[in-house]
mmCIF file of C-alpha atoms and ligand atoms in Angstrom:
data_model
loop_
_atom_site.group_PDB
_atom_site.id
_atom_site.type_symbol
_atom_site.label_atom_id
_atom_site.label_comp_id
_atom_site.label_asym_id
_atom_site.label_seq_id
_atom_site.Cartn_x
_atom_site.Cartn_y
_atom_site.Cartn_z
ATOM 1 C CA UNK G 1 -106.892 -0.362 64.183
ATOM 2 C CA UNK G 2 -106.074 2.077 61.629
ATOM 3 C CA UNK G 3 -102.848 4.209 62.678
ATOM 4 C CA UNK G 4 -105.201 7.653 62.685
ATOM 5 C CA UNK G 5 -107.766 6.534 64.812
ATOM 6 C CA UNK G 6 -107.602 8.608 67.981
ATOM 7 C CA UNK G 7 -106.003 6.788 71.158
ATOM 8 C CA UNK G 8 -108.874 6.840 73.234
ATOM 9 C CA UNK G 9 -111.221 5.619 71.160
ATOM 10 C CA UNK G 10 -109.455 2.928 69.991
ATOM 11 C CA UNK G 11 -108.586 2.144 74.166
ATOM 12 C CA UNK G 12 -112.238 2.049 73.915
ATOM 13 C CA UNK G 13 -112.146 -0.265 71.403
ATOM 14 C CA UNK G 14 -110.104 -2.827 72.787
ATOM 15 C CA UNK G 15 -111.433 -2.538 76.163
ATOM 16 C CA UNK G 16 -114.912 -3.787 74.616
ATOM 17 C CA UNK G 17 -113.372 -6.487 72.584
ATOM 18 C CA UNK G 18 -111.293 -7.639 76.249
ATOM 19 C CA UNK G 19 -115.027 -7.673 77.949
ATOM 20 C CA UNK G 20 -116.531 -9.293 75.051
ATOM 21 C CA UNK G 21 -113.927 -12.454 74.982
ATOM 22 C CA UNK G 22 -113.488 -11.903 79.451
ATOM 23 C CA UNK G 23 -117.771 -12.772 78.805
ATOM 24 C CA UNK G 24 -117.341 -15.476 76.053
ATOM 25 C CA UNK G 25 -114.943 -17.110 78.387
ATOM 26 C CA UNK G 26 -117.183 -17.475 80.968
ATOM 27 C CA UNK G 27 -114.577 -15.723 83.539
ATOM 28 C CA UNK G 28 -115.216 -12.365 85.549
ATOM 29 C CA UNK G 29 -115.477 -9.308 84.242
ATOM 30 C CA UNK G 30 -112.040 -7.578 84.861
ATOM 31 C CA UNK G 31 -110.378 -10.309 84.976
ATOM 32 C CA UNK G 32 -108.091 -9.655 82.341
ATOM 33 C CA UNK G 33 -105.431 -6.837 82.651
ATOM 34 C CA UNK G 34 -104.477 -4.673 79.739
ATOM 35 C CA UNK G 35 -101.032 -3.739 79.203
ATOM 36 C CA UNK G 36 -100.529 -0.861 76.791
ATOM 37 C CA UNK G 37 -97.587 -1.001 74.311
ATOM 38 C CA UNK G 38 -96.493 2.110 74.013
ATOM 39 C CA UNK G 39 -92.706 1.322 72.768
ATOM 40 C CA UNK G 40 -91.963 3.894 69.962
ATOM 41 C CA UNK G 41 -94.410 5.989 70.806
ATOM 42 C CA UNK G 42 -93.557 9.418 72.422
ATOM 43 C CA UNK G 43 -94.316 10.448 76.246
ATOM 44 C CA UNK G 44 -97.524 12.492 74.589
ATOM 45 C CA UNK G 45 -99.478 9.240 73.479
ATOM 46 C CA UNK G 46 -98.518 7.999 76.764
ATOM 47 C CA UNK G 47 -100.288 11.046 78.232
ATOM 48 C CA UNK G 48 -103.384 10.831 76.072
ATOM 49 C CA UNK G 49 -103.807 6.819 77.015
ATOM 50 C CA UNK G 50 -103.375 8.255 81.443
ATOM 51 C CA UNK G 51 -105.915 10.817 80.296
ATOM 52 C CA UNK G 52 -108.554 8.217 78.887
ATOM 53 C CA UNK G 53 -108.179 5.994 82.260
ATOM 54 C CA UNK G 54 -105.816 3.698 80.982
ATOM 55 C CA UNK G 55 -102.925 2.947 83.991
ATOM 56 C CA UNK G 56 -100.766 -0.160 83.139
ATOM 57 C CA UNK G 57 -98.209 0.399 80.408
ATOM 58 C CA UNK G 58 -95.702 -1.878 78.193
ATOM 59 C CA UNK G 59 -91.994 -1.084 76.649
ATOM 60 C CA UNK G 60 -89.317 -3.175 75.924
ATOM 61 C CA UNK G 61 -86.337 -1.163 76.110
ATOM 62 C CA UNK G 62 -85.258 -0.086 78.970
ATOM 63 C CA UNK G 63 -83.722 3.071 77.663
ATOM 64 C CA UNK G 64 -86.696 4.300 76.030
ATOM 65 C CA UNK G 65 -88.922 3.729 79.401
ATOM 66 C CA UNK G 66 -86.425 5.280 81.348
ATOM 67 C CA UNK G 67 -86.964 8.510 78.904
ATOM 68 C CA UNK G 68 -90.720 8.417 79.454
ATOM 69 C CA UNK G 69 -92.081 7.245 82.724
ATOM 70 C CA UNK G 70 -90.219 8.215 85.647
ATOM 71 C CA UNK G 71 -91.213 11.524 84.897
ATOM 72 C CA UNK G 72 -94.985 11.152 84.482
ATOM 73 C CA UNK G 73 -95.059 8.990 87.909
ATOM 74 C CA UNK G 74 -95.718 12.265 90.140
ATOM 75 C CA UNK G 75 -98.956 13.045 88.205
ATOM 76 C CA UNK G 76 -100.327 9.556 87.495
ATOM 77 C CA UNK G 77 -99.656 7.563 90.766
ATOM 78 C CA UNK G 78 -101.825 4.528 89.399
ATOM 79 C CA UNK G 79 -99.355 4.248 86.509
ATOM 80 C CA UNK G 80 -97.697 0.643 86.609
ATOM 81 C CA UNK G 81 -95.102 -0.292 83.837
ATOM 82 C CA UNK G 82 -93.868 -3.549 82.541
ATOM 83 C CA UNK G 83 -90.918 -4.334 80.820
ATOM 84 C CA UNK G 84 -91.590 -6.981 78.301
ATOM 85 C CA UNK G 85 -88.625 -7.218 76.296
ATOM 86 C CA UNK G 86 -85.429 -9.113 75.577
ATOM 87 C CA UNK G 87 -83.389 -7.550 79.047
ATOM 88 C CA UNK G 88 -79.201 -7.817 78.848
ATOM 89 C CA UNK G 89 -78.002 -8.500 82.624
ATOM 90 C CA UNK G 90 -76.196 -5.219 82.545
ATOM 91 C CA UNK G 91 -79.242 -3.327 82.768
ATOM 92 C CA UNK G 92 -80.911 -5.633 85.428
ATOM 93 C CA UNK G 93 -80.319 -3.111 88.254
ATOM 94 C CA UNK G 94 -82.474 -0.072 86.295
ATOM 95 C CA UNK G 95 -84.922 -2.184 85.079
ATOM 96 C CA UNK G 96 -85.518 -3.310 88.805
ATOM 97 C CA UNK G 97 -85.655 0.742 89.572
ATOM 98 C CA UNK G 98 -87.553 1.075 86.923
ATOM 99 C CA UNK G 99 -90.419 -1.311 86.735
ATOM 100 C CA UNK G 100 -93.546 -2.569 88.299
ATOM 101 C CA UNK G 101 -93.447 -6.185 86.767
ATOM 102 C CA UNK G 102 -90.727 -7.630 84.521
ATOM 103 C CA UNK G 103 -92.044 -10.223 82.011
ATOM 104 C CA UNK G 104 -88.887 -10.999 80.622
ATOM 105 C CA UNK G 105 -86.998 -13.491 82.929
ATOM 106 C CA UNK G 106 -85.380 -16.292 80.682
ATOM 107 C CA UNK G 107 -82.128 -17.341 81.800
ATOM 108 C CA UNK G 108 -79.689 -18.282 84.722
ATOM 109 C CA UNK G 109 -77.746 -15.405 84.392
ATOM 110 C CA UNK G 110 -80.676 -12.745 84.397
ATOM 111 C CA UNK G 111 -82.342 -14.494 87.432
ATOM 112 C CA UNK G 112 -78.802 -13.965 89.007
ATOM 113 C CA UNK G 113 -78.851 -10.461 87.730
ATOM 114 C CA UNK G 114 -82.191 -9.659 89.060
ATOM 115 C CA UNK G 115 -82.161 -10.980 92.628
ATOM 116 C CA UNK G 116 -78.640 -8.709 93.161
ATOM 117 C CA UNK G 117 -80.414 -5.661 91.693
ATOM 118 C CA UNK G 118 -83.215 -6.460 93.966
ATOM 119 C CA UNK G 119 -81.100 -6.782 97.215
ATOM 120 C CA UNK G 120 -79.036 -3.698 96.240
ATOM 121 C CA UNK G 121 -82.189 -1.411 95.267
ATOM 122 C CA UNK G 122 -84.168 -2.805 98.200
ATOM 123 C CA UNK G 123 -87.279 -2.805 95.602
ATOM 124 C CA UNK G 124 -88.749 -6.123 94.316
ATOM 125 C CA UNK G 125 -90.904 -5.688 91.133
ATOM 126 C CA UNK G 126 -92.952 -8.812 90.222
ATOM 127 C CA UNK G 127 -91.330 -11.201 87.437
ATOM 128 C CA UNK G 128 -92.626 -13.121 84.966
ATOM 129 C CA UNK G 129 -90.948 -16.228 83.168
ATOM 130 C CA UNK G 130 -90.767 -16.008 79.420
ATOM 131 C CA UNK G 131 -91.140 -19.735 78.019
ATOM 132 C CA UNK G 132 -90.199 -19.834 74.786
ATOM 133 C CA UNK G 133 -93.145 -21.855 74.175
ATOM 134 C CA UNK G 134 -92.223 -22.681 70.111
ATOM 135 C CA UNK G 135 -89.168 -23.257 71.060
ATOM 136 C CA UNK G 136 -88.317 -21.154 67.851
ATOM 137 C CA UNK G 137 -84.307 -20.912 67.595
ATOM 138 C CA UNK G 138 -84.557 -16.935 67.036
ATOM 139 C CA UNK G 139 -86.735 -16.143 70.111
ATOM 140 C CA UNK G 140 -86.267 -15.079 73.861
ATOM 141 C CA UNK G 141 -87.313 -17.291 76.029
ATOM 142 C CA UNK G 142 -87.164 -20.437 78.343
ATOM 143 C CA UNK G 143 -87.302 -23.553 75.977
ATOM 144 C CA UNK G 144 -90.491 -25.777 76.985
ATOM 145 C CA UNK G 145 -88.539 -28.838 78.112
ATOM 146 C CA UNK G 146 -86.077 -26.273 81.019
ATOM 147 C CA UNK G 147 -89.566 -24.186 81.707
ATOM 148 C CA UNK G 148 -90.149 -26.437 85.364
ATOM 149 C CA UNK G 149 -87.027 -26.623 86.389
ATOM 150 C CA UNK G 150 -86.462 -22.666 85.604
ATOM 151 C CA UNK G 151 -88.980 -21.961 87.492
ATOM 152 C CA UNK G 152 -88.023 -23.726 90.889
ATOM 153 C CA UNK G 153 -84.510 -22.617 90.714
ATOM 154 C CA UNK G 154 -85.895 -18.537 90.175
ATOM 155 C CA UNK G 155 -87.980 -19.069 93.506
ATOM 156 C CA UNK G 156 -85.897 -21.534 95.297
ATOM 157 C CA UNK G 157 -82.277 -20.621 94.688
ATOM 158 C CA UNK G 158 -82.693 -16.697 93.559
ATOM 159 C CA UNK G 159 -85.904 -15.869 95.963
ATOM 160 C CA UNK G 160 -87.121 -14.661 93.358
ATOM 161 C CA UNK G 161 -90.841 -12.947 93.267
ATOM 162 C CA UNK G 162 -92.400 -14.747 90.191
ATOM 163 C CA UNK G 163 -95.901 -14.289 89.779
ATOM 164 C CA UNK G 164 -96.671 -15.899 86.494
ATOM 165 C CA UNK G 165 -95.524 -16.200 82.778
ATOM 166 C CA UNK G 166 -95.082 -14.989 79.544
ATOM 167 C CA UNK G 167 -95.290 -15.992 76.344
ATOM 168 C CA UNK G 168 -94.917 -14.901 72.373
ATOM 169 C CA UNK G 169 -96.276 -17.566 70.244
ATOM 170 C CA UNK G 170 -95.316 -18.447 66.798
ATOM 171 C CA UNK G 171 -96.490 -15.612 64.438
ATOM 172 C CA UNK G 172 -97.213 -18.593 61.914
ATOM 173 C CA UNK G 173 -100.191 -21.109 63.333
ATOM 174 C CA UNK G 174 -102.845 -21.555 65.851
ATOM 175 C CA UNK G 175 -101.495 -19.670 68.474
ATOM 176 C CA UNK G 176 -104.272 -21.243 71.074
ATOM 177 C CA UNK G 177 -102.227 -24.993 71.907
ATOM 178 C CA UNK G 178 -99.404 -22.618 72.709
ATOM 179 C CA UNK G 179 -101.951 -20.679 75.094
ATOM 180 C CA UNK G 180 -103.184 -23.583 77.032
ATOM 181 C CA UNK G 181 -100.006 -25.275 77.307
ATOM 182 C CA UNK G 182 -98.316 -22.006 78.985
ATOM 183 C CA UNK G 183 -101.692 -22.327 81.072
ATOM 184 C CA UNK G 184 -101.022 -25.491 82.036
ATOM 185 C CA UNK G 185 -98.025 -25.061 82.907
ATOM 186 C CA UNK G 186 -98.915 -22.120 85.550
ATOM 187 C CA UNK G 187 -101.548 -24.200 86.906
ATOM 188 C CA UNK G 188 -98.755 -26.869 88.067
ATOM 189 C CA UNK G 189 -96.987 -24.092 89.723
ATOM 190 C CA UNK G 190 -99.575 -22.158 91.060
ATOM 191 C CA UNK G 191 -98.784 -18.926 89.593
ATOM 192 C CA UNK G 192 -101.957 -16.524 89.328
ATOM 193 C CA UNK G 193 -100.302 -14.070 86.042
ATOM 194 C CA UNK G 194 -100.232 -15.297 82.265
ATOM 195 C CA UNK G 195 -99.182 -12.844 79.845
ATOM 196 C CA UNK G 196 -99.943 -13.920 76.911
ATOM 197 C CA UNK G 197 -101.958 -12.167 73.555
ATOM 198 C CA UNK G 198 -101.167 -9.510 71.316
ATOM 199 C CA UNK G 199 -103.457 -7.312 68.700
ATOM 200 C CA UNK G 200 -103.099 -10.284 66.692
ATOM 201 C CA UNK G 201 -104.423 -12.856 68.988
ATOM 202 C CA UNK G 202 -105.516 -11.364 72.403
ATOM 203 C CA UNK G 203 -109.407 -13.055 72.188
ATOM 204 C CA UNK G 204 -107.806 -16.776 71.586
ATOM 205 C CA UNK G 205 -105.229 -15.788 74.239
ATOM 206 C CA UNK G 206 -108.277 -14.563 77.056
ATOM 207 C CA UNK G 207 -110.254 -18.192 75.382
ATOM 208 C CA UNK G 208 -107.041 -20.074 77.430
ATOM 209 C CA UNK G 209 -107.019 -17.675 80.260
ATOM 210 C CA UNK G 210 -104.801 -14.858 79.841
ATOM 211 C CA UNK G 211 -104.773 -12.685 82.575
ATOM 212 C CA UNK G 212 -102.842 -9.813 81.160
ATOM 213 C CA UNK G 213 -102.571 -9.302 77.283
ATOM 214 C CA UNK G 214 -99.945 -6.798 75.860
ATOM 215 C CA UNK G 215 -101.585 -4.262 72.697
ATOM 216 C CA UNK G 216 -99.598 -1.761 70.995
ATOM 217 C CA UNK G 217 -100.207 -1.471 67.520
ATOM 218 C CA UNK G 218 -104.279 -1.707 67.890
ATOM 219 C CA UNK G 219 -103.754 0.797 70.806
ATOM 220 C CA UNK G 220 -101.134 3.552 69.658
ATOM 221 C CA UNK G 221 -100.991 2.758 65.579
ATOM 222 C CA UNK G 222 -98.181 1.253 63.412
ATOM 223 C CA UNK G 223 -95.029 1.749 64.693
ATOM 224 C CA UNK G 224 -93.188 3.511 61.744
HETATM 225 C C1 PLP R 1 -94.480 -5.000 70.794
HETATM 226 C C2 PLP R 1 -94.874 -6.070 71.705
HETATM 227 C C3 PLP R 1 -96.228 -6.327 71.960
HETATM 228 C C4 PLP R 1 -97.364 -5.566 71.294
HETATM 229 O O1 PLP R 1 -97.434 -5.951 69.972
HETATM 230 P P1 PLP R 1 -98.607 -5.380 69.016
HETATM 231 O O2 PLP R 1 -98.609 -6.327 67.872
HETATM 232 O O3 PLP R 1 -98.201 -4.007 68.639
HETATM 233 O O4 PLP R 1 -99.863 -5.419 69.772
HETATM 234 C C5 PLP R 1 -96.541 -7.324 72.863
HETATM 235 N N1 PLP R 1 -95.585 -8.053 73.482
HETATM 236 C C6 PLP R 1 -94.269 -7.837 73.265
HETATM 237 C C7 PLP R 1 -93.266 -8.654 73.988
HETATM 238 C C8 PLP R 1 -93.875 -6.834 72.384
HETATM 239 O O5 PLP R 1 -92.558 -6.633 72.169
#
């Protein structure tokens, strides 16, 4: 993962490590979905990642993606993009234009945020609840305890179109009882999507049945 190795072959790379721990796991190959990080990064390593097959991309601004994808859409009509970070209401309505899945959902207000941007763009991107599953004071995210009932009040009340969750471990510990208990927890409510693994951790995260793990720095190099 060395920040000069090219960006396809260290796609390459990680695509063989995702098969590798997809295999170990026992689950079907393809089953896991991943989501290139390219926040920092200009439009050109975007371009390079399209041109080495890879289609599903990650930023967590909503500025910065608004810079760099619209405009590639025409030529790569298989590119998807999720937003993955922290997202203020007031920018609810372009990340709804914007986006193929937001992974971000963590609060009343967004969820009330989202479902008006929704009815007034007439465009329904998937969403993903972030569980703050730590429940570290600093982070985004749903506190463990509030995750259930969060979840029934996004569907129920806000019609929401959740497909699944999110999650950003503690950078300090096993990050795998954090893994299965977001797993859990999607089991209960029979959502099919867990987001969940980074460069750091994405084998223990497909071990506990992440279907989508987000890479940036292993991908696209250090971010300066
Ligand atoms: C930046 C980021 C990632 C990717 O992190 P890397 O360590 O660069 O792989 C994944 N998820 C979220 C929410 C991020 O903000």
């Amino acid at each position: 993962m060395s920040s000069t190795a090219s960006i396809p072959a260290s796609l390459a790379q990680i695509r063989a490590r995702i098969a590798e721990a997809t295999d170990r796991a026992n689950r079907p190959a393809g089953s896991v979905t991943l989501v290139a990080v390219s926040k920092t990064h200009p439009a050109e390593a975007v371009v390079e990642a399209l041109r080495a097959g890879q289609a599903v991309f990650g930023e967590n601004r909503v500025q910065e993606a608004a810079a760099k994808f619209p405009a590639l859409r025409p030529d790569w009509p298989a590119l998807r993009l999720h937003l993955i970070g922290a997202l203020q209401t007031n920018k609810a309505r372009e990340a709804v234009r914007l986006a193929d899945v937001i992974e971000s959902l963590d609060r009343p207000r967004l969820a009330t945020a989202l479902a008006a941007a929704m009815a007034q763009e007439a465009r329904r991107p998937a969403v993903l609840v972030q569980v703050n599953v730590g429940d570290e004071p600093q982070k985004a995210g749903v506190p463990r305890a509030e995750a259930a009932d969060f979840l029934r009040a996004c569907r129920e009340e806000h019609g929401l179109p959740v497909t699944g969750l999110m999650c950003i471990p503690p950078v300090e510990g096993d990050p795998r009882p954090h893994f299965d208990w977001l797993a859990g927890l999607a089991a209960r409510h029979g959502l099919g999507v867990l987001s969940m693994g980074m460069s750091a951790d994405f084998e223990a995260a497909i071990a506990c049945g992440a279907t989508h793990v987000r890479i940036g720095s292993a991908i696209f190099g250090s971010r300066g």
